[in-house]
Amino acid sequence: MENHSKQTNAPYPGPYLPAAYAPQYPPAAFQEHAAYPIPQSGYQGPQGPYPGPQPDYPVPPGSYVAGGPSGFPVQNQPGGPAGTPWMPAPPPPLNCPPGLEYLTQIDQILVHQQIELLEVLTGFETNNKYEIKNSLGQRVYFAVEDTDCCTRNCCGASRPFTLRILDNMGREVMTLERPLRCSSCCFPCCLQEIEIQAPPGVPVGYVAQTWHPCLPKFTLQNEKKEDVLKIVGPCVVCSCCSDIDFELKSLDEESVVGKISKQWSGFVREAFTDADNFGIQFPLDLDVKMKAVMLGACFLIDFMFFERTGNEEQRSGVW
């Protein structure tokens, strides 16, 4: 429990993060704000609502950049790549797991896997890293795989993994756990599954593979393992010059309410790397926990169908 507390309450990236994850900024950036100053003895507290600008208040210049959706300016985080702003944190609604408030105001997520140069040059499997953005290109989360070297290179795309999802302060807000399961569609038992925790250690949902002889099918479940939605993919999962859609459907599979799309990234990227781009669409008013479960489904689909190396693809028939 002590280690878990460090993961959820640490104010900045520390030793609890995987070794492969490079912090977006040095811990020193927070030292000057480590403690909130204690009010002086004569402090009277808030003086009431802001009265508004005075009559002689100067008008902001035309180059002034207004704030983001929550009223705060969109800024790049210290040490982060230029031109990649973080999404401003909206006010957390009631009954929302901490860190998932970002998902309450969006109906689309873009998941971009980062290209690992070592993996491209040597074929040595490294921990996957992903940028998770909204439709405006603002970064919402950063995801990093935490799997040991032996498991990655011996089990390949079928490996069990832990995926840690971090917010813009480096706090782990979600943990995805995939156990080692059967990777063949010929056996209707021991099928693929992933557990979504938010905050870490608290399950909010599951994605369970549903056996079908031809179609990739999954069931999205809540924290009580009650079926909520289904995902149905195409009969032939072929990433050749076009996007591949996995449709989000109601339980009776009569209506389509969203989708997970594996986006075509260009011939060079597709041929020489396993770094993939995905788009996730869901209703704006969908329960925030189920939005997190859909994000987990995207990662499971990536590993099952698009994370294979060239030799694995040729053996499995997926290209």
PDB file of C-alpha atoms in Angstrom:
ATOM      1  CA  MET A   1       0.000   0.000   0.000  1.00  0.00           C
ATOM      2  CA  GLU A   2       2.894   2.382   0.677  1.00  0.00           C
ATOM      3  CA  ASN A   3       4.211   2.029  -2.866  1.00  0.00           C
ATOM      4  CA  HIS A   4       0.736   2.516  -4.269  1.00  0.00           C
ATOM      5  CA  SER A   5       0.333   5.723  -2.315  1.00  0.00           C
ATOM      6  CA  LYS A   6       3.520   7.036  -3.859  1.00  0.00           C
ATOM      7  CA  GLN A   7       2.162   6.364  -7.310  1.00  0.00           C
ATOM      8  CA  THR A   8      -1.097   8.218  -6.897  1.00  0.00           C
ATOM      9  CA  ASN A   9       0.005  11.130  -4.717  1.00  0.00           C
ATOM     10  CA  ALA A  10       3.456  12.000  -5.985  1.00  0.00           C
ATOM     11  CA  PRO A  11       3.440  15.637  -7.169  1.00  0.00           C
ATOM     12  CA  TYR A  12       5.934  15.042  -9.962  1.00  0.00           C
ATOM     13  CA  PRO A  13       7.576  12.145 -11.807  1.00  0.00           C
ATOM     14  CA  GLY A  14       9.793  10.157  -9.496  1.00  0.00           C
ATOM     15  CA  PRO A  15      11.289   6.686  -9.058  1.00  0.00           C
ATOM     16  CA  TYR A  16       7.852   5.024  -9.285  1.00  0.00           C
ATOM     17  CA  LEU A  17       7.847   5.589 -13.048  1.00  0.00           C
ATOM     18  CA  PRO A  18       9.283   2.988 -15.426  1.00  0.00           C
ATOM     19  CA  ALA A  19      12.935   3.453 -16.281  1.00  0.00           C
ATOM     20  CA  ALA A  20      12.049   3.905 -19.978  1.00  0.00           C
ATOM     21  CA  TYR A  21       9.927   6.974 -19.279  1.00  0.00           C
ATOM     22  CA  ALA A  22      11.762  10.270 -19.507  1.00  0.00           C
ATOM     23  CA  PRO A  23      10.104  12.944 -17.314  1.00  0.00           C
ATOM     24  CA  GLN A  24       8.705  15.850 -19.278  1.00  0.00           C
ATOM     25  CA  TYR A  25      10.436  18.337 -16.988  1.00  0.00           C
ATOM     26  CA  PRO A  26      12.857  18.199 -14.033  1.00  0.00           C
ATOM     27  CA  PRO A  27      11.476  17.909 -10.496  1.00  0.00           C
ATOM     28  CA  ALA A  28      13.222  21.199  -9.704  1.00  0.00           C
ATOM     29  CA  ALA A  29      10.483  22.960 -11.647  1.00  0.00           C
ATOM     30  CA  PHE A  30       8.153  22.308  -8.710  1.00  0.00           C
ATOM     31  CA  GLN A  31      10.487  23.124  -5.850  1.00  0.00           C
ATOM     32  CA  GLU A  32       9.600  26.769  -5.692  1.00  0.00           C
ATOM     33  CA  HIS A  33       5.902  25.825  -5.477  1.00  0.00           C
ATOM     34  CA  ALA A  34       6.369  22.934  -3.080  1.00  0.00           C
ATOM     35  CA  ALA A  35       4.359  24.558  -0.269  1.00  0.00           C
ATOM     36  CA  TYR A  36       1.501  27.013  -0.442  1.00  0.00           C
ATOM     37  CA  PRO A  37       2.419  30.201   1.468  1.00  0.00           C
ATOM     38  CA  ILE A  38       0.661  30.618   4.795  1.00  0.00           C
ATOM     39  CA  PRO A  39      -1.582  33.741   4.875  1.00  0.00           C
ATOM     40  CA  GLN A  40      -0.334  36.605   7.020  1.00  0.00           C
ATOM     41  CA  SER A  41      -2.014  37.332  10.323  1.00  0.00           C
ATOM     42  CA  GLY A  42      -3.843  40.359   8.938  1.00  0.00           C
ATOM     43  CA  TYR A  43      -5.270  38.586   5.914  1.00  0.00           C
ATOM     44  CA  GLN A  44      -9.019  39.190   5.674  1.00  0.00           C
ATOM     45  CA  GLY A  45      -9.866  36.463   3.167  1.00  0.00           C
ATOM     46  CA  PRO A  46     -11.620  36.955  -0.179  1.00  0.00           C
ATOM     47  CA  GLN A  47     -13.187  40.375  -0.585  1.00  0.00           C
ATOM     48  CA  GLY A  48     -16.197  39.254  -2.586  1.00  0.00           C
ATOM     49  CA  PRO A  49     -16.762  38.784  -6.291  1.00  0.00           C
ATOM     50  CA  TYR A  50     -14.480  40.415  -8.793  1.00  0.00           C
ATOM     51  CA  PRO A  51     -16.038  43.791  -9.646  1.00  0.00           C
ATOM     52  CA  GLY A  52     -14.878  43.734 -13.270  1.00  0.00           C
ATOM     53  CA  PRO A  53     -12.414  45.999 -15.077  1.00  0.00           C
ATOM     54  CA  GLN A  54     -12.225  49.641 -14.065  1.00  0.00           C
ATOM     55  CA  PRO A  55     -13.368  52.318 -16.547  1.00  0.00           C
ATOM     56  CA  ASP A  56      -9.790  53.246 -17.461  1.00  0.00           C
ATOM     57  CA  TYR A  57      -8.591  49.633 -17.737  1.00  0.00           C
ATOM     58  CA  PRO A  58      -6.546  49.257 -20.971  1.00  0.00           C
ATOM     59  CA  VAL A  59      -7.964  47.019 -23.689  1.00  0.00           C
ATOM     60  CA  PRO A  60      -5.813  43.913 -24.325  1.00  0.00           C
ATOM     61  CA  PRO A  61      -3.809  44.108 -27.566  1.00  0.00           C
ATOM     62  CA  GLY A  62      -4.963  42.234 -30.645  1.00  0.00           C
ATOM     63  CA  SER A  63      -2.164  39.680 -30.247  1.00  0.00           C
ATOM     64  CA  TYR A  64      -3.547  38.550 -26.878  1.00  0.00           C
ATOM     65  CA  VAL A  65      -4.249  34.796 -26.844  1.00  0.00           C
ATOM     66  CA  ALA A  66      -7.386  33.901 -24.964  1.00  0.00           C
ATOM     67  CA  GLY A  67      -7.598  31.025 -22.506  1.00  0.00           C
ATOM     68  CA  GLY A  68      -8.520  27.423 -23.194  1.00  0.00           C
ATOM     69  CA  PRO A  69     -11.895  25.783 -22.563  1.00  0.00           C
ATOM     70  CA  SER A  70     -11.526  26.091 -18.767  1.00  0.00           C
ATOM     71  CA  GLY A  71     -10.516  29.749 -18.857  1.00  0.00           C
ATOM     72  CA  PHE A  72      -6.787  29.253 -18.469  1.00  0.00           C
ATOM     73  CA  PRO A  73      -4.248  29.883 -21.205  1.00  0.00           C
ATOM     74  CA  VAL A  74      -2.949  26.862 -23.072  1.00  0.00           C
ATOM     75  CA  GLN A  75       0.760  26.560 -22.410  1.00  0.00           C
ATOM     76  CA  ASN A  76       3.538  24.138 -23.228  1.00  0.00           C
ATOM     77  CA  GLN A  77       4.820  22.224 -20.241  1.00  0.00           C
ATOM     78  CA  PRO A  78       8.456  22.926 -19.265  1.00  0.00           C
ATOM     79  CA  GLY A  79      10.791  20.606 -21.099  1.00  0.00           C
ATOM     80  CA  GLY A  80       8.036  19.293 -23.394  1.00  0.00           C
ATOM     81  CA  PRO A  81       8.322  19.355 -27.169  1.00  0.00           C
ATOM     82  CA  ALA A  82       7.579  22.715 -28.721  1.00  0.00           C
ATOM     83  CA  GLY A  83       4.190  23.007 -30.354  1.00  0.00           C
ATOM     84  CA  THR A  84       2.570  20.277 -28.229  1.00  0.00           C
ATOM     85  CA  PRO A  85       0.385  22.049 -25.658  1.00  0.00           C
ATOM     86  CA  TRP A  86      -1.374  20.165 -22.880  1.00  0.00           C
ATOM     87  CA  MET A  87      -5.139  20.294 -22.621  1.00  0.00           C
ATOM     88  CA  PRO A  88      -6.220  22.580 -19.731  1.00  0.00           C
ATOM     89  CA  ALA A  89      -7.711  20.634 -16.832  1.00  0.00           C
ATOM     90  CA  PRO A  90     -11.490  21.176 -16.592  1.00  0.00           C
ATOM     91  CA  PRO A  91     -13.248  21.300 -13.209  1.00  0.00           C
ATOM     92  CA  PRO A  92     -13.709  17.711 -11.939  1.00  0.00           C
ATOM     93  CA  PRO A  93     -17.393  16.667 -11.942  1.00  0.00           C
ATOM     94  CA  LEU A  94     -19.017  14.612  -9.206  1.00  0.00           C
ATOM     95  CA  ASN A  95     -18.314  10.868  -9.081  1.00  0.00           C
ATOM     96  CA  CYS A  96     -15.439  11.195 -11.541  1.00  0.00           C
ATOM     97  CA  PRO A  97     -12.212   9.313 -10.748  1.00  0.00           C
ATOM     98  CA  PRO A  98      -9.352  11.786 -10.264  1.00  0.00           C
ATOM     99  CA  GLY A  99      -7.558  12.490 -13.516  1.00  0.00           C
ATOM    100  CA  LEU A 100     -10.444  11.438 -15.777  1.00  0.00           C
ATOM    101  CA  GLU A 101     -12.028  14.892 -15.824  1.00  0.00           C
ATOM    102  CA  TYR A 102     -10.195  15.516 -19.114  1.00  0.00           C
ATOM    103  CA  LEU A 103     -12.424  12.896 -20.763  1.00  0.00           C
ATOM    104  CA  THR A 104     -15.691  14.521 -19.694  1.00  0.00           C
ATOM    105  CA  GLN A 105     -15.450  17.318 -22.286  1.00  0.00           C
ATOM    106  CA  ILE A 106     -14.309  15.401 -25.372  1.00  0.00           C
ATOM    107  CA  ASP A 107     -15.867  12.939 -27.804  1.00  0.00           C
ATOM    108  CA  GLN A 108     -12.715  12.012 -29.702  1.00  0.00           C
ATOM    109  CA  ILE A 109      -9.236  10.813 -28.728  1.00  0.00           C
ATOM    110  CA  LEU A 110      -6.138  10.500 -30.888  1.00  0.00           C
ATOM    111  CA  VAL A 111      -3.551   7.906 -29.850  1.00  0.00           C
ATOM    112  CA  HIS A 112      -0.113   8.264 -31.457  1.00  0.00           C
ATOM    113  CA  GLN A 113       2.553   5.676 -30.739  1.00  0.00           C
ATOM    114  CA  GLN A 114       6.080   7.051 -30.646  1.00  0.00           C
ATOM    115  CA  ILE A 115       8.725   5.587 -32.943  1.00  0.00           C
ATOM    116  CA  GLU A 116      11.612   3.969 -31.061  1.00  0.00           C
ATOM    117  CA  LEU A 117      14.850   4.285 -33.057  1.00  0.00           C
ATOM    118  CA  LEU A 118      16.493   1.331 -31.282  1.00  0.00           C
ATOM    119  CA  GLU A 119      13.568  -0.893 -32.205  1.00  0.00           C
ATOM    120  CA  VAL A 120      13.633   0.220 -35.854  1.00  0.00           C
ATOM    121  CA  LEU A 121      17.379  -0.353 -36.270  1.00  0.00           C
ATOM    122  CA  THR A 122      17.823  -3.567 -34.309  1.00  0.00           C
ATOM    123  CA  GLY A 123      14.378  -5.180 -34.083  1.00  0.00           C
ATOM    124  CA  PHE A 124      14.876  -5.273 -30.299  1.00  0.00           C
ATOM    125  CA  GLU A 125      11.427  -4.806 -28.736  1.00  0.00           C
ATOM    126  CA  THR A 126      11.268  -1.798 -26.405  1.00  0.00           C
ATOM    127  CA  ASN A 127       8.556  -0.491 -24.106  1.00  0.00           C
ATOM    128  CA  ASN A 128       5.813   1.223 -26.099  1.00  0.00           C
ATOM    129  CA  LYS A 129       5.083   4.900 -25.516  1.00  0.00           C
ATOM    130  CA  TYR A 130       2.013   6.811 -26.672  1.00  0.00           C
ATOM    131  CA  GLU A 131       0.796  10.394 -26.836  1.00  0.00           C
ATOM    132  CA  ILE A 132      -2.927  10.737 -26.198  1.00  0.00           C
ATOM    133  CA  LYS A 133      -4.440  13.928 -27.633  1.00  0.00           C
ATOM    134  CA  ASN A 134      -7.798  15.576 -28.150  1.00  0.00           C
ATOM    135  CA  SER A 135      -9.138  16.622 -31.559  1.00  0.00           C
ATOM    136  CA  LEU A 136      -7.366  20.004 -31.263  1.00  0.00           C
ATOM    137  CA  GLY A 137      -3.973  18.317 -30.972  1.00  0.00           C
ATOM    138  CA  GLN A 138      -3.617  19.172 -27.291  1.00  0.00           C
ATOM    139  CA  ARG A 139      -2.006  16.409 -25.271  1.00  0.00           C
ATOM    140  CA  VAL A 140      -4.350  14.855 -22.722  1.00  0.00           C
ATOM    141  CA  TYR A 141      -2.237  11.991 -21.392  1.00  0.00           C
ATOM    142  CA  PHE A 142       1.037  10.208 -21.949  1.00  0.00           C
ATOM    143  CA  ALA A 143       1.098   6.391 -21.788  1.00  0.00           C
ATOM    144  CA  VAL A 144       4.145   4.200 -21.230  1.00  0.00           C
ATOM    145  CA  GLU A 145       4.419   0.430 -21.096  1.00  0.00           C
ATOM    146  CA  ASP A 146       6.107  -1.112 -18.047  1.00  0.00           C
ATOM    147  CA  THR A 147       7.219  -4.614 -19.076  1.00  0.00           C
ATOM    148  CA  ASP A 148      10.531  -6.364 -18.505  1.00  0.00           C
ATOM    149  CA  CYS A 149      12.923  -7.007 -21.385  1.00  0.00           C
ATOM    150  CA  CYS A 150      12.594 -10.795 -21.330  1.00  0.00           C
ATOM    151  CA  THR A 151       8.797 -10.713 -21.530  1.00  0.00           C
ATOM    152  CA  ARG A 152       8.780  -8.204 -24.383  1.00  0.00           C
ATOM    153  CA  ASN A 153      11.199 -10.106 -26.590  1.00  0.00           C
ATOM    154  CA  CYS A 154      10.093 -13.660 -25.781  1.00  0.00           C
ATOM    155  CA  CYS A 155       6.317 -13.196 -25.892  1.00  0.00           C
ATOM    156  CA  GLY A 156       6.199 -10.486 -28.579  1.00  0.00           C
ATOM    157  CA  ALA A 157       2.776  -8.980 -29.260  1.00  0.00           C
ATOM    158  CA  SER A 158       1.087 -11.626 -27.069  1.00  0.00           C
ATOM    159  CA  ARG A 159       2.958 -10.454 -23.983  1.00  0.00           C
ATOM    160  CA  PRO A 160       1.212  -9.518 -20.764  1.00  0.00           C
ATOM    161  CA  PHE A 161       1.834  -5.878 -19.903  1.00  0.00           C
ATOM    162  CA  THR A 162       1.168  -3.019 -17.538  1.00  0.00           C
ATOM    163  CA  LEU A 163       0.460   0.300 -19.224  1.00  0.00           C
ATOM    164  CA  ARG A 164       0.666   3.431 -17.090  1.00  0.00           C
ATOM    165  CA  ILE A 165      -1.225   6.543 -18.186  1.00  0.00           C
ATOM    166  CA  LEU A 166       0.072   9.850 -16.833  1.00  0.00           C
ATOM    167  CA  ASP A 167      -1.441  13.322 -16.768  1.00  0.00           C
ATOM    168  CA  ASN A 168       0.393  16.589 -17.442  1.00  0.00           C
ATOM    169  CA  MET A 169       1.801  16.638 -13.892  1.00  0.00           C
ATOM    170  CA  GLY A 170       3.327  13.180 -14.292  1.00  0.00           C
ATOM    171  CA  ARG A 171       0.770  11.583 -11.974  1.00  0.00           C
ATOM    172  CA  GLU A 172      -0.415   8.089 -12.831  1.00  0.00           C
ATOM    173  CA  VAL A 173      -4.176   8.423 -13.311  1.00  0.00           C
ATOM    174  CA  MET A 174      -4.886   5.099 -15.024  1.00  0.00           C
ATOM    175  CA  THR A 175      -3.302   1.656 -15.075  1.00  0.00           C
ATOM    176  CA  LEU A 176      -4.052  -0.972 -17.701  1.00  0.00           C
ATOM    177  CA  GLU A 177      -3.301  -4.611 -16.875  1.00  0.00           C
ATOM    178  CA  ARG A 178      -3.267  -7.291 -19.571  1.00  0.00           C
ATOM    179  CA  PRO A 179      -2.688 -10.866 -18.355  1.00  0.00           C
ATOM    180  CA  LEU A 180      -1.079 -13.570 -20.483  1.00  0.00           C
ATOM    181  CA  ARG A 181      -3.845 -15.227 -22.488  1.00  0.00           C
ATOM    182  CA  CYS A 182      -4.315 -17.416 -25.537  1.00  0.00           C
ATOM    183  CA  SER A 183      -3.674 -15.614 -28.852  1.00  0.00           C
ATOM    184  CA  SER A 184      -5.416 -18.104 -31.166  1.00  0.00           C
ATOM    185  CA  CYS A 185      -8.967 -17.578 -32.407  1.00  0.00           C
ATOM    186  CA  CYS A 186      -9.445 -21.364 -32.677  1.00  0.00           C
ATOM    187  CA  PHE A 187      -9.935 -21.825 -28.933  1.00  0.00           C
ATOM    188  CA  PRO A 188     -13.039 -20.331 -27.267  1.00  0.00           C
ATOM    189  CA  CYS A 189     -11.416 -20.358 -23.821  1.00  0.00           C
ATOM    190  CA  CYS A 190      -8.756 -18.249 -22.129  1.00  0.00           C
ATOM    191  CA  LEU A 191      -9.465 -15.323 -24.467  1.00  0.00           C
ATOM    192  CA  GLN A 192      -7.865 -11.890 -24.336  1.00  0.00           C
ATOM    193  CA  GLU A 193      -8.785  -9.431 -21.586  1.00  0.00           C
ATOM    194  CA  ILE A 194      -7.584  -6.141 -20.174  1.00  0.00           C
ATOM    195  CA  GLU A 195      -8.435  -4.456 -16.877  1.00  0.00           C
ATOM    196  CA  ILE A 196      -8.700  -0.661 -16.581  1.00  0.00           C
ATOM    197  CA  GLN A 197      -7.972   0.917 -13.204  1.00  0.00           C
ATOM    198  CA  ALA A 198      -8.612   4.572 -12.340  1.00  0.00           C
ATOM    199  CA  PRO A 199      -6.999   5.537 -10.052  1.00  0.00           C
ATOM    200  CA  PRO A 200      -4.413   2.735 -10.025  1.00  0.00           C
ATOM    201  CA  GLY A 201      -5.646  -0.194  -7.976  1.00  0.00           C
ATOM    202  CA  VAL A 202      -9.347   0.638  -8.427  1.00  0.00           C
ATOM    203  CA  PRO A 203     -10.960  -1.247 -11.353  1.00  0.00           C
ATOM    204  CA  VAL A 204     -13.458   0.811 -13.374  1.00  0.00           C
ATOM    205  CA  GLY A 205     -14.018  -1.623 -16.237  1.00  0.00           C
ATOM    206  CA  TYR A 206     -12.845  -4.494 -18.386  1.00  0.00           C
ATOM    207  CA  VAL A 207     -12.519  -5.362 -22.058  1.00  0.00           C
ATOM    208  CA  ALA A 208     -13.102  -9.054 -22.746  1.00  0.00           C
ATOM    209  CA  GLN A 209     -12.674 -10.756 -26.103  1.00  0.00           C
ATOM    210  CA  THR A 210     -15.798 -12.545 -27.348  1.00  0.00           C
ATOM    211  CA  TRP A 211     -15.149 -15.701 -29.322  1.00  0.00           C
ATOM    212  CA  HIS A 212     -16.209 -15.623 -32.968  1.00  0.00           C
ATOM    213  CA  PRO A 213     -14.862 -17.786 -35.821  1.00  0.00           C
ATOM    214  CA  CYS A 214     -14.463 -14.856 -38.241  1.00  0.00           C
ATOM    215  CA  LEU A 215     -14.846 -11.455 -36.586  1.00  0.00           C
ATOM    216  CA  PRO A 216     -12.791  -9.772 -33.860  1.00  0.00           C
ATOM    217  CA  LYS A 217     -15.356  -9.008 -31.161  1.00  0.00           C
ATOM    218  CA  PHE A 218     -15.019  -7.539 -27.682  1.00  0.00           C
ATOM    219  CA  THR A 219     -17.355  -6.756 -24.796  1.00  0.00           C
ATOM    220  CA  LEU A 220     -16.931  -3.622 -22.691  1.00  0.00           C
ATOM    221  CA  GLN A 221     -17.836  -4.191 -19.046  1.00  0.00           C
ATOM    222  CA  ASN A 222     -18.191  -1.955 -15.994  1.00  0.00           C
ATOM    223  CA  GLU A 223     -16.416  -2.447 -12.678  1.00  0.00           C
ATOM    224  CA  LYS A 224     -18.937  -5.175 -11.725  1.00  0.00           C
ATOM    225  CA  LYS A 225     -18.183  -7.043 -14.978  1.00  0.00           C
ATOM    226  CA  GLU A 226     -21.650  -6.257 -16.309  1.00  0.00           C
ATOM    227  CA  ASP A 227     -21.821  -5.967 -20.111  1.00  0.00           C
ATOM    228  CA  VAL A 228     -22.330  -2.387 -21.332  1.00  0.00           C
ATOM    229  CA  LEU A 229     -21.214  -2.112 -24.984  1.00  0.00           C
ATOM    230  CA  LYS A 230     -19.650  -4.215 -27.731  1.00  0.00           C
ATOM    231  CA  ILE A 231     -16.899  -3.690 -30.286  1.00  0.00           C
ATOM    232  CA  VAL A 232     -16.997  -5.471 -33.641  1.00  0.00           C
ATOM    233  CA  GLY A 233     -14.104  -5.388 -36.103  1.00  0.00           C
ATOM    234  CA  PRO A 234     -13.831  -6.303 -39.788  1.00  0.00           C
ATOM    235  CA  CYS A 235     -13.504  -9.880 -40.998  1.00  0.00           C
ATOM    236  CA  VAL A 236     -10.076  -9.200 -42.509  1.00  0.00           C
ATOM    237  CA  VAL A 237      -7.833  -6.945 -40.415  1.00  0.00           C
ATOM    238  CA  CYS A 238      -5.628  -5.640 -43.206  1.00  0.00           C
ATOM    239  CA  SER A 239      -3.730  -2.367 -42.816  1.00  0.00           C
ATOM    240  CA  CYS A 240      -3.077  -1.603 -46.468  1.00  0.00           C
ATOM    241  CA  CYS A 241      -3.561   2.028 -47.604  1.00  0.00           C
ATOM    242  CA  SER A 242      -6.776   2.573 -45.656  1.00  0.00           C
ATOM    243  CA  ASP A 243      -8.133   2.989 -42.150  1.00  0.00           C
ATOM    244  CA  ILE A 244      -9.517  -0.013 -40.264  1.00  0.00           C
ATOM    245  CA  ASP A 245     -12.645   0.567 -38.181  1.00  0.00           C
ATOM    246  CA  PHE A 246     -13.695  -1.348 -35.089  1.00  0.00           C
ATOM    247  CA  GLU A 247     -17.277  -0.241 -34.456  1.00  0.00           C
ATOM    248  CA  LEU A 248     -18.643   0.505 -30.995  1.00  0.00           C
ATOM    249  CA  LYS A 249     -22.143  -0.939 -30.812  1.00  0.00           C
ATOM    250  CA  SER A 250     -25.003  -1.402 -28.395  1.00  0.00           C
ATOM    251  CA  LEU A 251     -25.357  -4.774 -26.679  1.00  0.00           C
ATOM    252  CA  ASP A 252     -27.859  -5.986 -29.282  1.00  0.00           C
ATOM    253  CA  GLU A 253     -25.424  -4.803 -32.010  1.00  0.00           C
ATOM    254  CA  GLU A 254     -28.262  -2.929 -33.744  1.00  0.00           C
ATOM    255  CA  SER A 255     -26.887   0.599 -33.423  1.00  0.00           C
ATOM    256  CA  VAL A 256     -23.379   2.043 -33.871  1.00  0.00           C
ATOM    257  CA  VAL A 257     -22.451   4.678 -31.285  1.00  0.00           C
ATOM    258  CA  GLY A 258     -18.734   5.124 -31.933  1.00  0.00           C
ATOM    259  CA  LYS A 259     -15.607   3.469 -33.270  1.00  0.00           C
ATOM    260  CA  ILE A 260     -11.909   2.806 -32.845  1.00  0.00           C
ATOM    261  CA  SER A 261     -10.015   3.445 -36.091  1.00  0.00           C
ATOM    262  CA  LYS A 262      -6.534   2.239 -36.879  1.00  0.00           C
ATOM    263  CA  GLN A 263      -5.344   5.084 -39.118  1.00  0.00           C
ATOM    264  CA  TRP A 264      -3.159   4.530 -42.167  1.00  0.00           C
ATOM    265  CA  SER A 265       0.193   6.184 -41.399  1.00  0.00           C
ATOM    266  CA  GLY A 266       1.908   5.941 -44.758  1.00  0.00           C
ATOM    267  CA  PHE A 267       3.848   3.174 -46.452  1.00  0.00           C
ATOM    268  CA  VAL A 268       7.231   3.898 -44.843  1.00  0.00           C
ATOM    269  CA  ARG A 269       5.933   4.010 -41.273  1.00  0.00           C
ATOM    270  CA  GLU A 270       3.705   0.969 -41.768  1.00  0.00           C
ATOM    271  CA  ALA A 271       6.415  -1.105 -43.442  1.00  0.00           C
ATOM    272  CA  PHE A 272       9.368  -0.368 -41.179  1.00  0.00           C
ATOM    273  CA  THR A 273       7.856   0.265 -37.753  1.00  0.00           C
ATOM    274  CA  ASP A 274       5.064  -1.036 -35.558  1.00  0.00           C
ATOM    275  CA  ALA A 275       4.244   2.488 -34.328  1.00  0.00           C
ATOM    276  CA  ASP A 276       0.540   3.002 -35.012  1.00  0.00           C
ATOM    277  CA  ASN A 277      -1.953   5.839 -34.891  1.00  0.00           C
ATOM    278  CA  PHE A 278      -5.524   5.388 -33.670  1.00  0.00           C
ATOM    279  CA  GLY A 279      -8.629   7.542 -33.452  1.00  0.00           C
ATOM    280  CA  ILE A 280     -11.361   6.865 -30.884  1.00  0.00           C
ATOM    281  CA  GLN A 281     -14.856   8.321 -31.212  1.00  0.00           C
ATOM    282  CA  PHE A 282     -17.640   8.000 -28.634  1.00  0.00           C
ATOM    283  CA  PRO A 283     -20.720   9.973 -27.503  1.00  0.00           C
ATOM    284  CA  LEU A 284     -19.882  13.127 -25.574  1.00  0.00           C
ATOM    285  CA  ASP A 285     -22.266  12.106 -22.766  1.00  0.00           C
ATOM    286  CA  LEU A 286     -20.894   8.569 -22.443  1.00  0.00           C
ATOM    287  CA  ASP A 287     -19.975   7.664 -18.872  1.00  0.00           C
ATOM    288  CA  VAL A 288     -16.400   8.808 -18.250  1.00  0.00           C
ATOM    289  CA  LYS A 289     -15.452   5.365 -16.935  1.00  0.00           C
ATOM    290  CA  MET A 290     -16.582   3.752 -20.187  1.00  0.00           C
ATOM    291  CA  LYS A 291     -14.509   6.302 -22.115  1.00  0.00           C
ATOM    292  CA  ALA A 292     -11.508   5.083 -20.139  1.00  0.00           C
ATOM    293  CA  VAL A 293     -12.503   1.486 -20.948  1.00  0.00           C
ATOM    294  CA  MET A 294     -12.610   2.371 -24.653  1.00  0.00           C
ATOM    295  CA  LEU A 295      -9.074   3.708 -24.350  1.00  0.00           C
ATOM    296  CA  GLY A 296      -8.083   0.368 -22.849  1.00  0.00           C
ATOM    297  CA  ALA A 297      -9.802  -1.443 -25.737  1.00  0.00           C
ATOM    298  CA  CYS A 298      -7.728   0.600 -28.200  1.00  0.00           C
ATOM    299  CA  PHE A 299      -4.467  -0.574 -26.629  1.00  0.00           C
ATOM    300  CA  LEU A 300      -5.643  -4.198 -26.542  1.00  0.00           C
ATOM    301  CA  ILE A 301      -6.567  -4.027 -30.243  1.00  0.00           C
ATOM    302  CA  ASP A 302      -3.186  -2.475 -31.039  1.00  0.00           C
ATOM    303  CA  PHE A 303      -1.281  -5.306 -29.383  1.00  0.00           C
ATOM    304  CA  MET A 304      -3.504  -8.042 -30.777  1.00  0.00           C
ATOM    305  CA  PHE A 305      -3.527  -6.985 -34.433  1.00  0.00           C
ATOM    306  CA  PHE A 306      -0.936  -4.283 -35.165  1.00  0.00           C
ATOM    307  CA  GLU A 307       2.024  -4.780 -32.836  1.00  0.00           C
ATOM    308  CA  ARG A 308       3.461  -7.781 -34.649  1.00  0.00           C
ATOM    309  CA  THR A 309       6.913  -7.821 -36.162  1.00  0.00           C
ATOM    310  CA  GLY A 310       7.438  -8.922 -39.755  1.00  0.00           C
ATOM    311  CA  ASN A 311       8.099 -12.561 -38.861  1.00  0.00           C
ATOM    312  CA  GLU A 312       5.082 -12.737 -36.577  1.00  0.00           C
ATOM    313  CA  GLU A 313       2.835 -11.214 -39.231  1.00  0.00           C
ATOM    314  CA  GLN A 314       3.908 -13.690 -41.857  1.00  0.00           C
ATOM    315  CA  ARG A 315       3.259 -16.600 -39.509  1.00  0.00           C
ATOM    316  CA  SER A 316      -0.155 -15.306 -38.474  1.00  0.00           C
ATOM    317  CA  GLY A 317      -1.310 -14.091 -41.858  1.00  0.00           C
ATOM    318  CA  VAL A 318      -1.925 -10.520 -40.605  1.00  0.00           C
ATOM    319  CA  TRP A 319      -0.132  -7.855 -42.661  1.00  0.00           C
TER     320      TRP A 319
END
